Coordinates of C-alpha atoms (C1' of nucleotides) in Angstrom, one line a residue:
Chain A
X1 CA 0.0 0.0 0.0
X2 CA 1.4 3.7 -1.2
X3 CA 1.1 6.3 1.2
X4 CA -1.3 8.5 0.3
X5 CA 0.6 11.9 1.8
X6 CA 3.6 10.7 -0.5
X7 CA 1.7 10.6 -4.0
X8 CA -0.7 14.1 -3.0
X9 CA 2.5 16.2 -2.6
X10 CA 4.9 14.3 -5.4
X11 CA 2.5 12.9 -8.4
X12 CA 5.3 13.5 -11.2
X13 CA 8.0 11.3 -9.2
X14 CA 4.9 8.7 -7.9
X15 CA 4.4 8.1 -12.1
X16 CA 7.7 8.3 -13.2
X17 CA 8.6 5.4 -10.4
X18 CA 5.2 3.3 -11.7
X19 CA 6.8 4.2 -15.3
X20 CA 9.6 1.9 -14.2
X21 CA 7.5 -0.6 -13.3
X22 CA 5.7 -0.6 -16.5
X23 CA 2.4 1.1 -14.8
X24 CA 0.0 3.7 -16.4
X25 CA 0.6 7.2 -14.8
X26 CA -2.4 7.3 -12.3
X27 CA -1.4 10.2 -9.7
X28 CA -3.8 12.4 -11.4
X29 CA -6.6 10.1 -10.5
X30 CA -5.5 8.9 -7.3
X31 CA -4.9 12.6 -6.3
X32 CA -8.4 13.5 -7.5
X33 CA -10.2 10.6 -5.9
X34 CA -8.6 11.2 -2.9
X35 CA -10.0 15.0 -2.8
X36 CA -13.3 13.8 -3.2
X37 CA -12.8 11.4 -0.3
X38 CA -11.6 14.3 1.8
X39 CA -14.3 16.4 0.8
X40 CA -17.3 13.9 2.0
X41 CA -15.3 12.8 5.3
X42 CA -15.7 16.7 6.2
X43 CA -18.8 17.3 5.3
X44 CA -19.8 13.7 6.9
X45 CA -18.5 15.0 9.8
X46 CA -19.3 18.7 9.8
X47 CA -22.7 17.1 10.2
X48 CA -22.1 14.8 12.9
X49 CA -20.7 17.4 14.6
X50 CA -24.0 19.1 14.6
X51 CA -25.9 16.2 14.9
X52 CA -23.9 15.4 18.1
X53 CA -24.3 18.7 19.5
X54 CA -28.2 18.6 19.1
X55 CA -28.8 15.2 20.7
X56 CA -26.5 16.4 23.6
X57 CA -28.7 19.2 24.0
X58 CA -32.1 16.6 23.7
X59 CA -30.6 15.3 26.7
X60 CA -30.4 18.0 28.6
X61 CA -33.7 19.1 27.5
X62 CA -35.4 15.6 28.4
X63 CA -33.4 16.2 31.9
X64 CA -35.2 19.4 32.7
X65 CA -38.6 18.2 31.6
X66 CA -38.3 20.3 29.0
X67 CA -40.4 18.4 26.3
X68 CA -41.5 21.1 23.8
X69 CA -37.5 22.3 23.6
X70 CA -36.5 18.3 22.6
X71 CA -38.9 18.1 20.2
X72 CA -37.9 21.2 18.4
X73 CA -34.0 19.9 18.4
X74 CA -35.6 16.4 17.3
X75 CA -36.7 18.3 14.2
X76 CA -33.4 20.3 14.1
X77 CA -31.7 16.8 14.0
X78 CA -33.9 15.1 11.4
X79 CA -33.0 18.1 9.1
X80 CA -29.5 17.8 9.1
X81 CA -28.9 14.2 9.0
X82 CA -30.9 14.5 5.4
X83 CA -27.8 15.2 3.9
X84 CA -25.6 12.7 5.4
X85 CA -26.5 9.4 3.5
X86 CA -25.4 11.4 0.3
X87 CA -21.9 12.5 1.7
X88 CA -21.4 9.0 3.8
X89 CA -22.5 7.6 0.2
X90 CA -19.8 9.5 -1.7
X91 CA -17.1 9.4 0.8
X92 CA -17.3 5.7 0.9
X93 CA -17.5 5.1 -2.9
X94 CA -14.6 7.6 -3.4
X95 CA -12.1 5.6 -0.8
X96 CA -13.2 2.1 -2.0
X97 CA -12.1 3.2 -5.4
X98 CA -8.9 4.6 -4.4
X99 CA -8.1 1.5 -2.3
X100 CA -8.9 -0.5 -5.0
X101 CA -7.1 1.8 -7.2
X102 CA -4.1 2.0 -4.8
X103 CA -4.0 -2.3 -4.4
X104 CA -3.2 -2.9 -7.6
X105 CA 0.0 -0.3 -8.1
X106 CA 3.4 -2.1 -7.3
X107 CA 5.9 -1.0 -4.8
X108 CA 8.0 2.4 -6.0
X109 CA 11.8 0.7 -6.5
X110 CA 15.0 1.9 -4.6
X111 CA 17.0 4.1 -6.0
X112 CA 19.6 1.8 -7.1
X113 CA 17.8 -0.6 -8.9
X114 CA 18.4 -0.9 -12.3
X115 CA 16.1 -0.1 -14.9
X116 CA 14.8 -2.7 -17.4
X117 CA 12.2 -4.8 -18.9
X118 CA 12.9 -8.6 -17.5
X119 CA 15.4 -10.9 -16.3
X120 CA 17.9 -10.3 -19.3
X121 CA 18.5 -6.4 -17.6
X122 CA 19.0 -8.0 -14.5
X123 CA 22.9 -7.1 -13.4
X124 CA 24.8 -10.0 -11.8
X125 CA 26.5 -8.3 -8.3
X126 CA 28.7 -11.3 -7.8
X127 CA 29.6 -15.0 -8.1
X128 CA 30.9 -17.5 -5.5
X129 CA 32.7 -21.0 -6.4
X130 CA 34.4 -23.0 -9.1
X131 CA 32.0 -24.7 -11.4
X132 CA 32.9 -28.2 -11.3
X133 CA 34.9 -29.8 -14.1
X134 CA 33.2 -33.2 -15.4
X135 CA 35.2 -35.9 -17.0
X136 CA 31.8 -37.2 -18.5
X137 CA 28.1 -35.2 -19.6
X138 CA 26.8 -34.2 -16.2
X139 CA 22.9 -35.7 -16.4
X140 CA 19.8 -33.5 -15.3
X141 CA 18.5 -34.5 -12.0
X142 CA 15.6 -35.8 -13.9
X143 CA 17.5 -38.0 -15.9
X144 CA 19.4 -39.0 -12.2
X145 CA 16.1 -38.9 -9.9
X146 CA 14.1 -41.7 -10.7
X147 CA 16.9 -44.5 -9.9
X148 CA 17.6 -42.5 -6.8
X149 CA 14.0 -42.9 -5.5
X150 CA 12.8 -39.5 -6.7
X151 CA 9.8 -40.9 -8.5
X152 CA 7.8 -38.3 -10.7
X153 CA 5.5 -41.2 -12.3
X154 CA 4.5 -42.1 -8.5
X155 CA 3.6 -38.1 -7.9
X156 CA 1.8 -38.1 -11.3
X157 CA -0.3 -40.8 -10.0
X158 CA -1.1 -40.2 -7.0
X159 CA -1.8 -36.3 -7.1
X160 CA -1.3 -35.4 -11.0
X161 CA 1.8 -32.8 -12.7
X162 CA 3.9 -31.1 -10.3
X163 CA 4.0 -33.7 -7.6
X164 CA 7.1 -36.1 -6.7
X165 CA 7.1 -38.6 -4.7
X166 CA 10.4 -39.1 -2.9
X167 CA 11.3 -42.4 -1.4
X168 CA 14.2 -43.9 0.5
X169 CA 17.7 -42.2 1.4
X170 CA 16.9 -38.8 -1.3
X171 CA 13.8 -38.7 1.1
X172 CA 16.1 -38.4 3.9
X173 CA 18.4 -35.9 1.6
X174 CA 15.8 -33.9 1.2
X175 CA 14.9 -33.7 5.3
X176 CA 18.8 -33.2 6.0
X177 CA 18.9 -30.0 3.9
X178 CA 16.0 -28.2 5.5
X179 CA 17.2 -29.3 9.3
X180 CA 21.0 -27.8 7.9
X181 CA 19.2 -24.9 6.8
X182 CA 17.0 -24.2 9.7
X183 CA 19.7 -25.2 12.2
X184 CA 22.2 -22.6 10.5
X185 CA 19.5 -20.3 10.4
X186 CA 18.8 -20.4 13.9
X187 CA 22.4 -20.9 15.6
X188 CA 24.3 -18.9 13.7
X189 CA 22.1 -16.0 12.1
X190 CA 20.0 -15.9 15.2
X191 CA 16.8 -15.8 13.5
X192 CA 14.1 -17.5 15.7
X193 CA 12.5 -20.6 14.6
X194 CA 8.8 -20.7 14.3
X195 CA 6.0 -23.1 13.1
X196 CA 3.1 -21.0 11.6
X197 CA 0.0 -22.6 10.4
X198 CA -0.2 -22.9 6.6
X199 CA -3.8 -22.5 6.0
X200 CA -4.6 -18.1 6.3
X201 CA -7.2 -16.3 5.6
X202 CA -7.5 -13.4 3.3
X203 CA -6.2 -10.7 5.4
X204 CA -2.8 -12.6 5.8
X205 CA -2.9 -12.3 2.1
X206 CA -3.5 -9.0 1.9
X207 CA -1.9 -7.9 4.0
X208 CA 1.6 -9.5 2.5
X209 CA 0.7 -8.1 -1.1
X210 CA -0.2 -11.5 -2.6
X211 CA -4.0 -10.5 -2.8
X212 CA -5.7 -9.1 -4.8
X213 CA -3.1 -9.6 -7.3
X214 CA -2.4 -13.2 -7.3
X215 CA -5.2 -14.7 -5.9
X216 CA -4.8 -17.8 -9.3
X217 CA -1.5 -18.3 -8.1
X218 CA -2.4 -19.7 -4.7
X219 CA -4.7 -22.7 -3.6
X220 CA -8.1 -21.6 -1.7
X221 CA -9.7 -24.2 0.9
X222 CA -13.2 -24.8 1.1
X223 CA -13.9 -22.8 4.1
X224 CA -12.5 -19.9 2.3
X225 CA -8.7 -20.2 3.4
X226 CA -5.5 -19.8 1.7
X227 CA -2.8 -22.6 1.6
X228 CA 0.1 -20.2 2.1
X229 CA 2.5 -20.0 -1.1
X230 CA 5.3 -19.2 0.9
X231 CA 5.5 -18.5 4.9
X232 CA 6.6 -15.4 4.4
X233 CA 3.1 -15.0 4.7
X234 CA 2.1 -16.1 8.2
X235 CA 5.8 -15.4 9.2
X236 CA 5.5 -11.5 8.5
X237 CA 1.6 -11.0 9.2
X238 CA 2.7 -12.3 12.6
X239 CA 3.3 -8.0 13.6
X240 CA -0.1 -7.0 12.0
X241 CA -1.5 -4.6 13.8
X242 CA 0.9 -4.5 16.3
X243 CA 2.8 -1.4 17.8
X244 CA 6.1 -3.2 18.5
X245 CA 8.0 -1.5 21.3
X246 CA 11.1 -0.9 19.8
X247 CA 14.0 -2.3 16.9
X248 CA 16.8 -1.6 18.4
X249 CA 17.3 -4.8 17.1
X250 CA 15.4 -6.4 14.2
X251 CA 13.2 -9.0 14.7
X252 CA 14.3 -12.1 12.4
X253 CA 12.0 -15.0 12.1
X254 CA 12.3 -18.1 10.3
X255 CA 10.4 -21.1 9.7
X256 CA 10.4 -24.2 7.3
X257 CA 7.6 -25.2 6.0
X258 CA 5.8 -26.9 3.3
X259 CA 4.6 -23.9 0.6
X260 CA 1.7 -24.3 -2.4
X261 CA 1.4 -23.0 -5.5
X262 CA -1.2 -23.5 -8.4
X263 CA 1.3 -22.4 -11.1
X264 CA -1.4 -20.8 -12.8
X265 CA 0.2 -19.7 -15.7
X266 CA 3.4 -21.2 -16.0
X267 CA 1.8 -24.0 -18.1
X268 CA 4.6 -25.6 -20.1
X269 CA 7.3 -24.2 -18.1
X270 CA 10.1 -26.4 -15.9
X271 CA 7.5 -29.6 -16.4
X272 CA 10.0 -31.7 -16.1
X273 CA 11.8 -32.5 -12.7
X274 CA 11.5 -31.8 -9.6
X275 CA 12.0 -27.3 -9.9
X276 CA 8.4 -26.6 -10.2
X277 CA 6.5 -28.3 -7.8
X278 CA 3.0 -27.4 -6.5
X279 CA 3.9 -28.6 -3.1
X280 CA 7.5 -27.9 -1.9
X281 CA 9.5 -27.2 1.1
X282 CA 11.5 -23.8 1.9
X283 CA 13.2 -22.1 4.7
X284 CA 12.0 -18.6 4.5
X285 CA 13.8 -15.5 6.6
X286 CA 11.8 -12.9 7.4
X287 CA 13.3 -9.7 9.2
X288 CA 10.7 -6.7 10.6
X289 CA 13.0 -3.7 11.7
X290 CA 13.4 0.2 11.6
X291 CA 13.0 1.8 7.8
X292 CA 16.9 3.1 8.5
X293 CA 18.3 -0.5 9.6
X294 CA 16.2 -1.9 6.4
X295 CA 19.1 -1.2 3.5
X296 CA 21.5 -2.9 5.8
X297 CA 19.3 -5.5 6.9
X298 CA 18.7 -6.8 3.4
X299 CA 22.2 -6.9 2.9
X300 CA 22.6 -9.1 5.9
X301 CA 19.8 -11.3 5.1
X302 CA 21.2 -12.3 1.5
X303 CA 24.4 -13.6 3.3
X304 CA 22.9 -16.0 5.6
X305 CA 21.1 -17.1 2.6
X306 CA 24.4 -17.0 0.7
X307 CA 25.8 -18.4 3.9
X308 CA 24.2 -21.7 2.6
X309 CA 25.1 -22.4 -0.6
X310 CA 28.8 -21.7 0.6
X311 CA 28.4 -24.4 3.0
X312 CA 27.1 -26.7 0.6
X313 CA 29.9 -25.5 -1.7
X314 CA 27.5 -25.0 -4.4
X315 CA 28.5 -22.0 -6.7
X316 CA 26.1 -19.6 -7.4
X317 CA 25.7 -16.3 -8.6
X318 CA 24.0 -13.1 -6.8
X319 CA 21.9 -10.9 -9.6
X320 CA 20.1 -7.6 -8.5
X321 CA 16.6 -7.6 -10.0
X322 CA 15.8 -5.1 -12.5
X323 CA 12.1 -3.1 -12.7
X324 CA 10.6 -5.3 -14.6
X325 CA 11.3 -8.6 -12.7
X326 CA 10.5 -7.5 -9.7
X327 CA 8.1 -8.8 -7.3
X328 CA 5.0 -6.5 -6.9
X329 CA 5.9 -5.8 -3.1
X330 CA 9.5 -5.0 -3.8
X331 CA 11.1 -2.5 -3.4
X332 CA 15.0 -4.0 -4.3
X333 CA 15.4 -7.6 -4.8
X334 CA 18.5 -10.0 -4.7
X335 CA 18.1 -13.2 -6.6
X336 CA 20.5 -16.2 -5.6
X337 CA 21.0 -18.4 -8.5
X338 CA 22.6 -21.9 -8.2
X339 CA 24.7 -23.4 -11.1
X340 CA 23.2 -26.3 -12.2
X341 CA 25.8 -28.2 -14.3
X342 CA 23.1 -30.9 -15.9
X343 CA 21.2 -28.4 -17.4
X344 CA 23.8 -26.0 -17.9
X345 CA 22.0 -22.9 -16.0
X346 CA 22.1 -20.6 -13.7
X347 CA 18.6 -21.6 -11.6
X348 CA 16.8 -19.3 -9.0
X349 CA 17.3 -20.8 -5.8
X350 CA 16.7 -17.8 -3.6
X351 CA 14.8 -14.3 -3.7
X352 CA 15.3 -11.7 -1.0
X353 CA 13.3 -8.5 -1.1
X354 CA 13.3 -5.0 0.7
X355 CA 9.3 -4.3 0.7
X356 CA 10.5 -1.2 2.8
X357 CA 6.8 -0.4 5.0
X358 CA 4.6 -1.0 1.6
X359 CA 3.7 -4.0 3.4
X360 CA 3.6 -2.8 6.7
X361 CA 1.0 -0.1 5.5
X362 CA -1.1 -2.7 4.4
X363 CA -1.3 -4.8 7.5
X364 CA -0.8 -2.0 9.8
X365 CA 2.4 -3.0 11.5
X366 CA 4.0 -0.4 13.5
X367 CA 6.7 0.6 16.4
X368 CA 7.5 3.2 18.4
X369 CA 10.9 5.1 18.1
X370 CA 12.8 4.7 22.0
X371 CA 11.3 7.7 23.8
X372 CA 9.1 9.1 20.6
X373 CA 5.0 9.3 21.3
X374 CA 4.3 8.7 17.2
X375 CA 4.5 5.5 15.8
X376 CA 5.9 4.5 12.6
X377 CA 5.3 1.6 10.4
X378 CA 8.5 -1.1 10.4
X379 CA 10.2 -2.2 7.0
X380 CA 9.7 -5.7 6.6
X381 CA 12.0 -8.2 4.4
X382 CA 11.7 -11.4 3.1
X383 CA 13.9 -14.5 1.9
X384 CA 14.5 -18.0 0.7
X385 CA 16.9 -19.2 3.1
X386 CA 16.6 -21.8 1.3
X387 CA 13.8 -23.5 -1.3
X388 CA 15.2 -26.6 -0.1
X389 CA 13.6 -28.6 -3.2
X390 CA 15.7 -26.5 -5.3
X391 CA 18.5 -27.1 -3.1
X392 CA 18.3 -30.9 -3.3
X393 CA 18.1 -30.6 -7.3
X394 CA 21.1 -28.3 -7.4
X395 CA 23.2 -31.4 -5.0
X396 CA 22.0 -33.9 -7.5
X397 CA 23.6 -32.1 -10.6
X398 CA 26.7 -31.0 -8.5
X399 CA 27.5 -34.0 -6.6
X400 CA 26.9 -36.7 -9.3
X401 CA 29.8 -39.2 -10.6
X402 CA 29.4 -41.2 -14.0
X403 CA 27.6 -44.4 -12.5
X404 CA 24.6 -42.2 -11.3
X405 CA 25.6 -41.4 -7.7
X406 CA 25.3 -38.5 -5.6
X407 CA 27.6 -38.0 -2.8
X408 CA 26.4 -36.4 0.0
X409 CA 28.1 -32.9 0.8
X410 CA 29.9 -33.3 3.4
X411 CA 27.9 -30.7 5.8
X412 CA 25.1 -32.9 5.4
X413 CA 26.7 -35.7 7.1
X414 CA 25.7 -35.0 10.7
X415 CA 21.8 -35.1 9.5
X416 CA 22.3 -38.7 7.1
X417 CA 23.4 -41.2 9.8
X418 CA 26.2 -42.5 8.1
X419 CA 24.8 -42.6 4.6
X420 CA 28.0 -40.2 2.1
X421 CA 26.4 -41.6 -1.1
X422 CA 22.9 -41.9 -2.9
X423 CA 23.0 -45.4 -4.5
X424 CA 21.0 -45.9 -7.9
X425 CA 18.9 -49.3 -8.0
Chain B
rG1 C1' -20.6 -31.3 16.3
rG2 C1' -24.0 -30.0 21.0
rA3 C1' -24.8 -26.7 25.5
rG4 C1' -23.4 -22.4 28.1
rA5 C1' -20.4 -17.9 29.4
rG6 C1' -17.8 -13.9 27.6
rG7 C1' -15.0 -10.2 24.4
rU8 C1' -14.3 -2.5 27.4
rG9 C1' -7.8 1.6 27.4
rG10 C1' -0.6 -1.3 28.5
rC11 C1' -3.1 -4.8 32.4
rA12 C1' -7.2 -5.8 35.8
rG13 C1' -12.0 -4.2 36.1
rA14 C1' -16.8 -0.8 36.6
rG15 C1' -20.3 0.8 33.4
rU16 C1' -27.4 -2.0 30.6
rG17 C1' -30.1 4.4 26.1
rG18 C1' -28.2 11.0 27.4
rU19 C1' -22.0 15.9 29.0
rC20 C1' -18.9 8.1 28.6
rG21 C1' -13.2 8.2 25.2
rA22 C1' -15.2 5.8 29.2
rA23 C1' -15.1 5.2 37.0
rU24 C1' -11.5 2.8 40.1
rG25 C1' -7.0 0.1 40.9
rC26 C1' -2.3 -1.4 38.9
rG27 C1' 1.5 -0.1 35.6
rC28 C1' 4.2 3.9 33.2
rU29 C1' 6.1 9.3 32.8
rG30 C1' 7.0 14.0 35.2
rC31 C1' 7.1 17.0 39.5
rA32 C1' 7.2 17.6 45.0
rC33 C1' 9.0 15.6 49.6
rU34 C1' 14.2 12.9 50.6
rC35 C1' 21.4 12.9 51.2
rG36 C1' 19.3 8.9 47.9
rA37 C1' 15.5 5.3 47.6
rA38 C1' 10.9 3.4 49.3
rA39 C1' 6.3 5.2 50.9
rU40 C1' 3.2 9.4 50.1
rG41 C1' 1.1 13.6 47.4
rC42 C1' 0.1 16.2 42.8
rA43 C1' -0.2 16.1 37.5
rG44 C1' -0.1 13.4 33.0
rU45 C1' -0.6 8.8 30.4
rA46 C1' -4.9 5.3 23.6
rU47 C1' -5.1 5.0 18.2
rA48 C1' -6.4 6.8 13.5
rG49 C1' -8.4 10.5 10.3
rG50 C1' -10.1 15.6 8.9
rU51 C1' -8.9 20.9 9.5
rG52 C1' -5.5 24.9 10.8
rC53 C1' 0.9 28.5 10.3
rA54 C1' 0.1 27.1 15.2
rA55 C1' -2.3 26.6 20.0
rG56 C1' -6.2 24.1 19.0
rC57 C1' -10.9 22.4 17.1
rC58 C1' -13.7 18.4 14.9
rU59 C1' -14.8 13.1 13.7
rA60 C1' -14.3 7.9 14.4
rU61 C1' -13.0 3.8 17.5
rC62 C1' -15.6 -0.2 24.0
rG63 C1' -14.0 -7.8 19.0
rA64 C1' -15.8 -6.7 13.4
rG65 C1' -19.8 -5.3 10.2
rG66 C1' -24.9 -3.9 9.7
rG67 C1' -29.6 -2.0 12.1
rU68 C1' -33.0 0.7 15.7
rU69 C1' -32.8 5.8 17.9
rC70 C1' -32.6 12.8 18.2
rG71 C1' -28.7 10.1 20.8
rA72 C1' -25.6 3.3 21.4
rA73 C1' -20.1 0.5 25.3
rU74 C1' -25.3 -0.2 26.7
rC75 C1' -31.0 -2.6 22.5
rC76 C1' -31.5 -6.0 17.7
rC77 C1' -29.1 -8.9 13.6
rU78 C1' -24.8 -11.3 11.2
rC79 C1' -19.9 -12.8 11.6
rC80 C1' -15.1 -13.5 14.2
rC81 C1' -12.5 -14.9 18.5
rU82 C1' -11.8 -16.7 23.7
rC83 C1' -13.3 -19.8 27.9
rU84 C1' -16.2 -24.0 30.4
rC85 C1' -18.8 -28.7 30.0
rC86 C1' -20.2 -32.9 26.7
rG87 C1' -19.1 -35.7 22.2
rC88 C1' -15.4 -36.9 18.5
rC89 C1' -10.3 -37.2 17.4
rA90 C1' -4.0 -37.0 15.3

RNA sequence: GGAGAGGUGGCAGAGUGGUCGAAUGCGCUGCACUCGAAAUGCAGUAUAGGUGCAAGCCUAUCGAGGGUUCGAAUCCCUCCCUCUCCGCCA
């Protein structure tokens, strides 16, 4: 959500940052509707002023037995609330337009990110570790999977496209990563572990920007529920409508949890393998602090996710987003992408965004400056720490040897009870 | 799923149609007393919006949304949540 003070007193730089973001210059409107809005709430309460002062008066009346006096005000009243319905009418048409108006525009992007039209103007910041040399054609881990007990044609069966079943020791891959991640998360990047439920309802959406934008993208239950497509979203609508006390230090939460996605339109796209899954497993990061810690914060919150691939010794690349690619809440994103040497591409295996207080506006999350009165609303971030089905892919294709077998990375070994090496059958 | 009770300010807790944004207590802040502290006394202590250069004024908010009324924390309806008992259950 924009702020509304922000657009009334800079429309040109409101469009020209919606420009970037391939948006339809709208400050003219939203400046209008917003005077009209302003224009009913006084006149609504002009006349509830009035009206107020009248009945107050009734009442004294009535106290002194005064009847004839009352039933004069009583006529007063009637008279002036005649107008009301009209302005009430108008004030609330003009503000459900402009929310409406105002839910649909994209976060305005930091300064320093890069203009551009998609993921081709996206500038890489930096990369991390020595693609592997292979003395043989590195598979796809969907060439690998099924003999390692990642079986797609089970998934298909039992739930349709997009599902894998996993079975046997890649099962317990799969588990080891997301306890790594979690435990590194938690231990060493003090974020604090949490276990939000996964069904929401719409406010949580709202409230985290994926509504009303992408309501196709996400699963709805039958008693009008969401099943969260990341827990960013529980994990961040946590603070709504709080007033936290103070950030000296930011608040960092993590969590890992299953996520779902419909993949509404992304038919045709990554149908193969195990990348684009309607059900899969992630770490997320989320951080809620001051809007001057959030630059810094972002910064920080990228490393512990960097922190992971490192460990993993899995190279990968760091790319700032342009305008284009974005995410709608965004305000600057870093994208983590893992080499994958089977398919021979970089692969997103991370996102981490600045939404700066766009979200907090929307769900009304505030805190209170040490030793202010006013409140202001928090920045809040979010980040893959990591998508751990992602994760296990980008093993597969790193790890492999000739006959089919993955070793395990050697961080992982703690978590696999003495199995170093997925065995093909 | 059935039966019942209830949701009031940071917390506890009054208030069942008329100066109620809300008594009182606790907490918190400031001041006084004190060498200092405690105790005590006094004062202050919600959020959001509109308007104004400002002091201020106005409006809304007693779980949420509607309704009745000149006037609603208080009456009516719908929904949400919490608690107790019963049933069911990982």
């Amino acid at each position: 959500m924009h702020d509304i003070a922000f657009i009334r007193a800079n429309p040109e730089s409101f469009d020209a940052a919606m420009h970037k973001r391939g948006a339809e210059p709208v400050a003219d409107r939203i400046v209008a509707l917003d005077a009209k809005k302003r224009e009913a709430t006084t006149k609504v309460q002009q006349a509830q002023s009035r009206r107020n002062e009248a009945s107050k008066a009734i009442g004294q009346a009535m106290g002194q037995g005064d009847k004839d006096k009352a039933e004069a005000l009583k006529a007063e009243v009637a008279e002036i609330k005649t107008s009301m319905p009209e302005w009430e009418e108008a004030e609330r048409a003009a503000g459900e337009e402009l929310d409406r108006l105002l839910a649909t525009l994209p976060n305005i992007p930091a300064d320093d990110v890069p203009e551009g039209a998609d993921e081709d103007d996206n500038i890489e910041v930096h990369q991390w570790g020595e693609k592997r040399e292979f003395r043989f054609e590195p598979k796809e881990h969907a060439d690998l999977g099924p003999a390692l007990g990642m079986e797609f044609e089970t998934g298909a069966k039992l739930s349709g496209a997009r599902f894998t079943f996993l079975r046997g020791d890649i099962a317990r891959l799969h588990r080891a990563l997301a306890q790594f991640m979690l435990d590194r998360q938690t231990r060493e990047n003090g974020y604090t572990e949490c276990n939000p439920p996964l069904l929401v309802n719409d406010d949580a959406m709202y409230g985290t920007d994926k509504l009303p934008k992408f309501a196709a993208d996400s699963f709805r239950t039958i008693d009008d529920r969401w099943l969260v497509p990341t827990s960013e979203v529980p994990l961040s609508y946590s603070v709504a409508g709080e007033i936290l006390p103070d950030l000296a230090e930011p608040m960092r939460l993590t969590a890992h949890t299953l996520c779902f996605r419909s993949e509404a339109g992304s038919a045709g796209r990554d149908t193969r393998g195990f990348i684009r899954q309607h059900q899969f497993e992630k770490v997320e990061l989320v951080s809620i602090c001051r809007p001057e810690d959030s630059e810094a914060e972002h910064e920080r919150m990228t490393k512990c996710a960097e922190g992971v691939l490192e460990a993993l010794n899995l190279p990968y690349r760091r790319m700032l987003l342009c305008t284009g690619d974005m995410g709608f809440g965004a305000r600057k994103t870093y994208d983590l992408e893992v080499w994958l040497p089977g398919q021979g591409a970089w692969r997103e295996i991370s996102s981490c965004s600045n939404t700066g207080d766009f979200q907090a506006r929307r769900m009304n999350a505030r805190y209170r400056p040490e030793g202010e009165k006013k409140t202001q609303f928090v920045h809040t971030l979010n980040g893959s720490g990591l998508a751990v089905g992602r994760t296990l892919v980008a093993v597969m294709e790193n790890y492999q040897s000739e006959d089919g077998r993955v070793e395990v990375p050697e961080a992982l070994h703690s978590y696999m009870g003495g199995v170093t090496k997925l065995e093909p059958r």
